[in-house]
Amino acid sequence: MIIHIDGKACVCEKGEYLLHVAAQNGIFIPRFCHHPGLPGQACCRVCLVEVETEAGGERQVVSSCVYPVEREMQVYTNSDKIKKQRRMVLSLLSARAPDSGRTAALLKSAGGSLPERFTRLAGEKCILCGLCAKACESVGTAAISVAGRGTDKKISTPFALPPDACIGCASCAAVCPTEVIAYVEDGGTRTIWGRSFQLKYCETCGDMLGTEEEVAHAANKAGGEPARLCPACRKKTIAGALGKPFARG
């Protein structure tokens, strides 16, 4: 199937999301809440585009990260309407998280600025995209979630206390687009969400495997023993064991 994005012919498969098709063809669409490992957020609205499915027909504004390609279409990522809406969305996000450098940079690149009439949340960097909570849920611990309502809404642990369910994997920090989730690694220890975790290392090369709780959690999900070697060393060990019979021959 072929669709046209900003006039460029793009080959794609039926069902692929527009954002992915654009990226595969070197067309950049700004986004915040999208992560390739955690699709389906569609909450930041930065990746808005216009879609025209019939020649001369009415254009529809959609979130490209969750809009599947079902037919031939014309897609416009930088029309005047999209530019205006994107600036407004980024202005709202910048008001929500004025201390986020990435939010400010995207707003500036979109040709906008934060209106004085917008109330700013001082000292805030979180845009409430929910990626961190979804990452935590996908790991299987659900140690953090969205709490509160309205302007009091925030990402938090149960009762705002160090979460017992946390395994210290830092997946939440890895996917956070504004780098608001901080953690510290020092002397074989990782501290995050008010808890400290001992780190475990590969017995052969010394590469980090993760926290002890993280390694144990992965082993429990896989139904095996906690890892002692990193993937590279484990692969070498298996290859060496398989090669011994042939060496003796």
Short mmCIF file of C-alpha atoms in Angstrom, two decimals:
data_model
loop_
_atom_site.label_atom_id
_atom_site.label_comp_id
_atom_site.label_asym_id
_atom_site.label_seq_id
_atom_site.Cartn_x
_atom_site.Cartn_y
_atom_site.Cartn_z
CA MET A 1 0.00 0.00 0.00
CA ILE A 2 1.15 3.53 -0.78
CA ILE A 3 0.12 6.67 1.07
CA HIS A 4 1.42 10.21 0.65
CA ILE A 5 2.82 12.15 3.59
CA ASP A 6 3.55 15.79 2.84
CA GLY A 7 3.58 14.85 -0.84
CA LYS A 8 6.07 12.00 -0.42
CA ALA A 9 5.00 8.51 -1.52
CA CYS A 10 5.43 6.10 1.39
CA VAL A 11 5.12 2.32 1.18
CA CYS A 12 3.45 0.74 4.21
CA GLU A 13 1.45 -2.23 5.42
CA LYS A 14 -2.24 -2.05 6.21
CA GLY A 15 -2.74 -1.46 9.93
CA GLU A 16 0.58 0.33 10.50
CA TYR A 17 0.34 3.51 12.56
CA LEU A 18 0.95 6.78 10.75
CA LEU A 19 3.69 7.87 13.14
CA HIS A 20 5.65 4.68 12.41
CA VAL A 21 5.16 5.01 8.66
CA ALA A 22 6.40 8.59 8.75
CA ALA A 23 9.46 7.66 10.83
CA GLN A 24 10.28 4.78 8.46
CA ASN A 25 10.30 7.27 5.60
CA GLY A 26 12.42 9.93 7.29
CA ILE A 27 9.52 12.26 8.10
CA PHE A 28 9.67 13.68 11.62
CA ILE A 29 6.46 14.18 13.58
CA PRO A 30 6.96 15.69 17.07
CA ARG A 31 5.68 13.56 19.97
CA PHE A 32 6.00 13.18 23.72
CA CYS A 33 3.98 10.24 25.02
CA HIS A 34 4.96 7.74 22.32
CA HIS A 35 7.49 4.98 23.00
CA PRO A 36 8.06 2.08 20.56
CA GLY A 37 7.89 -0.44 23.41
CA LEU A 38 4.71 1.05 24.88
CA PRO A 39 2.34 1.98 22.03
CA GLY A 40 -1.16 3.32 22.38
CA GLN A 41 -0.87 6.32 24.72
CA ALA A 42 -2.24 9.12 22.51
CA CYS A 43 -2.50 11.52 25.43
CA CYS A 44 -0.03 14.35 24.70
CA ARG A 45 -1.61 15.23 21.30
CA VAL A 46 1.66 16.66 19.97
CA CYS A 47 1.74 14.19 17.07
CA LEU A 48 -1.45 15.56 15.47
CA VAL A 49 -1.67 15.40 11.66
CA GLU A 50 -4.36 15.99 9.05
CA VAL A 51 -5.64 13.04 7.02
CA GLU A 52 -7.51 13.22 3.71
CA THR A 53 -8.88 9.84 2.60
CA GLU A 54 -10.68 11.10 -0.50
CA ALA A 55 -9.37 13.55 -3.09
CA GLY A 56 -10.72 16.96 -2.20
CA GLY A 57 -12.58 15.51 0.76
CA GLU A 58 -12.77 16.80 4.29
CA ARG A 59 -9.55 16.58 6.28
CA GLN A 60 -9.61 14.91 9.67
CA VAL A 61 -7.22 15.77 12.53
CA VAL A 62 -5.90 12.59 14.17
CA SER A 63 -3.19 11.46 16.58
CA SER A 64 -0.68 9.80 14.29
CA CYS A 65 0.67 7.45 17.00
CA VAL A 66 -2.62 5.50 17.15
CA TYR A 67 -4.10 6.09 13.69
CA PRO A 68 -3.81 2.91 11.58
CA VAL A 69 -3.46 3.08 7.82
CA GLU A 70 -6.46 1.32 6.28
CA ARG A 71 -6.57 2.88 2.79
CA GLU A 72 -4.73 5.23 0.48
CA MET A 73 -4.62 8.75 1.87
CA GLN A 74 -2.93 12.12 1.90
CA VAL A 75 -1.33 13.09 5.20
CA TYR A 76 -0.27 16.62 6.16
CA THR A 77 2.07 16.98 9.11
CA ASN A 78 2.73 20.72 8.91
CA SER A 79 -0.40 22.35 7.51
CA ASP A 80 -1.35 25.76 8.92
CA LYS A 81 -4.12 24.12 10.97
CA ILE A 82 -1.75 21.53 12.46
CA LYS A 83 0.92 24.11 13.22
CA LYS A 84 -1.62 26.23 15.09
CA GLN A 85 -3.01 23.31 17.07
CA ARG A 86 0.45 21.93 17.84
CA ARG A 87 1.58 25.32 19.18
CA MET A 88 -1.47 25.44 21.43
CA VAL A 89 -0.87 21.89 22.72
CA LEU A 90 2.80 22.64 23.39
CA SER A 91 1.85 25.90 25.12
CA LEU A 92 -0.44 23.98 27.46
CA LEU A 93 2.24 21.37 28.11
CA SER A 94 4.80 24.11 28.77
CA ALA A 95 2.43 25.73 31.26
CA ARG A 96 1.96 22.37 32.93
CA ALA A 97 5.72 21.67 33.01
CA PRO A 98 7.59 25.01 32.71
CA ASP A 99 10.83 23.46 34.00
CA SER A 100 10.97 20.91 31.18
CA GLY A 101 13.70 21.87 28.74
CA ARG A 102 12.40 19.52 26.06
CA THR A 103 8.89 20.97 26.22
CA ALA A 104 10.28 24.49 25.87
CA ALA A 105 12.53 23.43 22.98
CA LEU A 106 9.64 21.84 21.06
CA LEU A 107 7.46 24.89 21.63
CA LYS A 108 10.23 27.15 20.33
CA SER A 109 10.82 24.94 17.27
CA ALA A 110 7.07 25.10 16.56
CA GLY A 111 7.31 28.88 16.47
CA GLY A 112 5.35 29.44 19.65
CA SER A 113 5.85 30.88 23.12
CA LEU A 114 4.11 30.47 26.44
CA PRO A 115 1.33 33.12 26.71
CA GLU A 116 1.41 35.24 29.84
CA ARG A 117 -2.24 34.41 30.52
CA PHE A 118 -1.37 30.75 31.12
CA THR A 119 -0.88 29.75 34.75
CA ARG A 120 2.44 27.99 35.24
CA LEU A 121 3.02 25.15 37.70
CA ALA A 122 6.25 26.31 39.29
CA GLY A 123 9.01 23.73 39.59
CA GLU A 124 7.15 21.12 37.52
CA LYS A 125 8.66 18.99 34.73
CA CYS A 126 6.09 16.18 34.47
CA ILE A 127 3.60 16.42 31.58
CA LEU A 128 1.49 13.50 32.86
CA CYS A 129 1.99 11.46 29.69
CA GLY A 130 1.63 8.26 31.74
CA LEU A 131 4.52 6.43 30.07
CA CYS A 132 6.24 5.74 33.38
CA ALA A 133 3.12 4.19 34.94
CA LYS A 134 2.52 2.10 31.82
CA ALA A 135 6.14 0.90 31.82
CA CYS A 136 5.82 -0.09 35.48
CA GLU A 137 2.58 -1.92 34.73
CA SER A 138 4.13 -3.75 31.78
CA VAL A 139 6.98 -4.95 33.99
CA GLY A 140 4.34 -6.40 36.26
CA THR A 141 4.78 -4.45 39.47
CA ALA A 142 2.45 -1.41 39.14
CA ALA A 143 4.42 0.38 41.87
CA ILE A 144 3.48 3.83 40.55
CA SER A 145 0.30 5.25 39.03
CA VAL A 146 -1.56 8.47 38.25
CA ALA A 147 -3.14 9.89 41.41
CA GLY A 148 -5.37 12.89 42.12
CA ARG A 149 -7.57 15.00 39.86
CA GLY A 150 -7.35 18.23 37.90
CA THR A 151 -4.32 20.36 38.70
CA ASP A 152 -3.56 18.04 41.65
CA LYS A 153 -3.06 15.07 39.35
CA LYS A 154 0.44 13.57 39.56
CA ILE A 155 2.46 10.38 39.24
CA SER A 156 2.81 8.88 42.68
CA THR A 157 3.42 5.76 44.72
CA PRO A 158 0.69 4.30 46.96
CA PHE A 159 0.06 6.80 49.78
CA ALA A 160 3.16 8.72 48.55
CA LEU A 161 5.39 6.24 50.42
CA PRO A 162 8.37 4.20 49.17
CA PRO A 163 6.60 1.42 47.22
CA ASP A 164 7.02 -2.16 48.42
CA ALA A 165 6.21 -3.42 44.91
CA CYS A 166 9.07 -1.49 43.27
CA ILE A 167 11.97 -3.63 42.05
CA GLY A 168 14.24 -0.68 41.23
CA CYS A 169 14.44 -1.49 37.51
CA ALA A 170 14.24 2.22 36.57
CA SER A 171 12.08 1.43 33.53
CA CYS A 172 9.96 4.43 34.49
CA ALA A 173 12.95 6.75 34.31
CA ALA A 174 14.12 5.23 31.02
CA VAL A 175 10.87 6.06 29.18
CA CYS A 176 10.19 9.47 30.78
CA PRO A 177 10.35 12.08 27.97
CA THR A 178 11.10 14.99 30.31
CA GLU A 179 13.64 13.18 32.54
CA VAL A 180 11.71 14.08 35.69
CA ILE A 181 12.17 10.70 37.40
CA ALA A 182 15.55 10.77 39.06
CA TYR A 183 17.60 7.90 40.44
CA VAL A 184 21.11 7.59 41.81
CA GLU A 185 23.63 4.75 41.43
CA ASP A 186 26.48 4.78 43.90
CA GLY A 187 28.72 2.04 45.30
CA GLY A 188 26.70 -0.85 43.94
CA THR A 189 23.38 0.65 45.04
CA ARG A 190 20.53 2.22 43.07
CA THR A 191 18.15 4.60 44.85
CA ILE A 192 14.79 5.44 43.30
CA TRP A 193 11.33 6.32 44.66
CA GLY A 194 12.74 6.56 48.17
CA ARG A 195 14.14 3.02 48.22
CA SER A 196 17.66 1.67 47.83
CA PHE A 197 18.43 -1.53 45.91
CA GLN A 198 21.59 -3.61 45.68
CA LEU A 199 22.87 -4.01 42.15
CA LYS A 200 23.86 -7.37 40.72
CA TYR A 201 26.66 -7.85 38.21
CA CYS A 202 27.70 -10.50 35.67
CA GLU A 203 30.01 -13.04 37.32
CA THR A 204 32.22 -13.17 34.21
CA CYS A 205 32.56 -9.66 32.77
CA GLY A 206 31.16 -7.50 35.58
CA ASP A 207 28.45 -5.80 33.50
CA MET A 208 25.39 -4.75 35.46
CA LEU A 209 22.46 -7.16 35.37
CA GLY A 210 20.09 -4.94 37.36
CA THR A 211 18.95 -4.83 40.93
CA GLU A 212 18.70 -8.08 42.88
CA GLU A 213 14.92 -7.66 43.00
CA GLU A 214 14.77 -6.98 39.27
CA VAL A 215 16.81 -10.10 38.42
CA ALA A 216 14.70 -12.23 40.77
CA HIS A 217 11.48 -10.82 39.28
CA ALA A 218 12.62 -11.65 35.74
CA ALA A 219 13.54 -15.19 36.79
CA ASN A 220 10.19 -15.68 38.47
CA LYS A 221 8.32 -14.56 35.34
CA ALA A 222 10.45 -16.86 33.16
CA GLY A 223 10.15 -19.77 35.58
CA GLY A 224 13.90 -20.19 35.95
CA GLU A 225 16.84 -19.33 38.17
CA PRO A 226 18.09 -15.75 38.68
CA ALA A 227 20.65 -14.78 36.04
CA ARG A 228 24.33 -14.87 36.98
CA LEU A 229 25.70 -13.90 33.56
CA CYS A 230 24.89 -11.10 31.13
CA PRO A 231 23.35 -12.10 27.76
CA ALA A 232 26.72 -11.83 25.95
CA CYS A 233 28.58 -14.02 28.44
CA ARG A 234 25.71 -16.49 28.60
CA LYS A 235 25.81 -16.79 24.81
CA LYS A 236 29.57 -17.41 24.86
CA THR A 237 29.18 -20.04 27.58
CA ILE A 238 26.48 -21.87 25.61
CA ALA A 239 28.50 -21.68 22.39
CA GLY A 240 31.56 -23.05 24.20
CA ALA A 241 29.61 -25.94 25.69
CA LEU A 242 28.11 -26.84 22.31
CA GLY A 243 31.52 -26.71 20.66
CA LYS A 244 33.32 -29.11 23.07
CA PRO A 245 32.02 -32.38 21.53
CA PHE A 246 33.25 -31.30 18.12
CA ALA A 247 36.62 -30.25 19.56
CA ARG A 248 37.13 -33.74 21.05
CA GLY A 249 36.25 -35.32 17.71
#
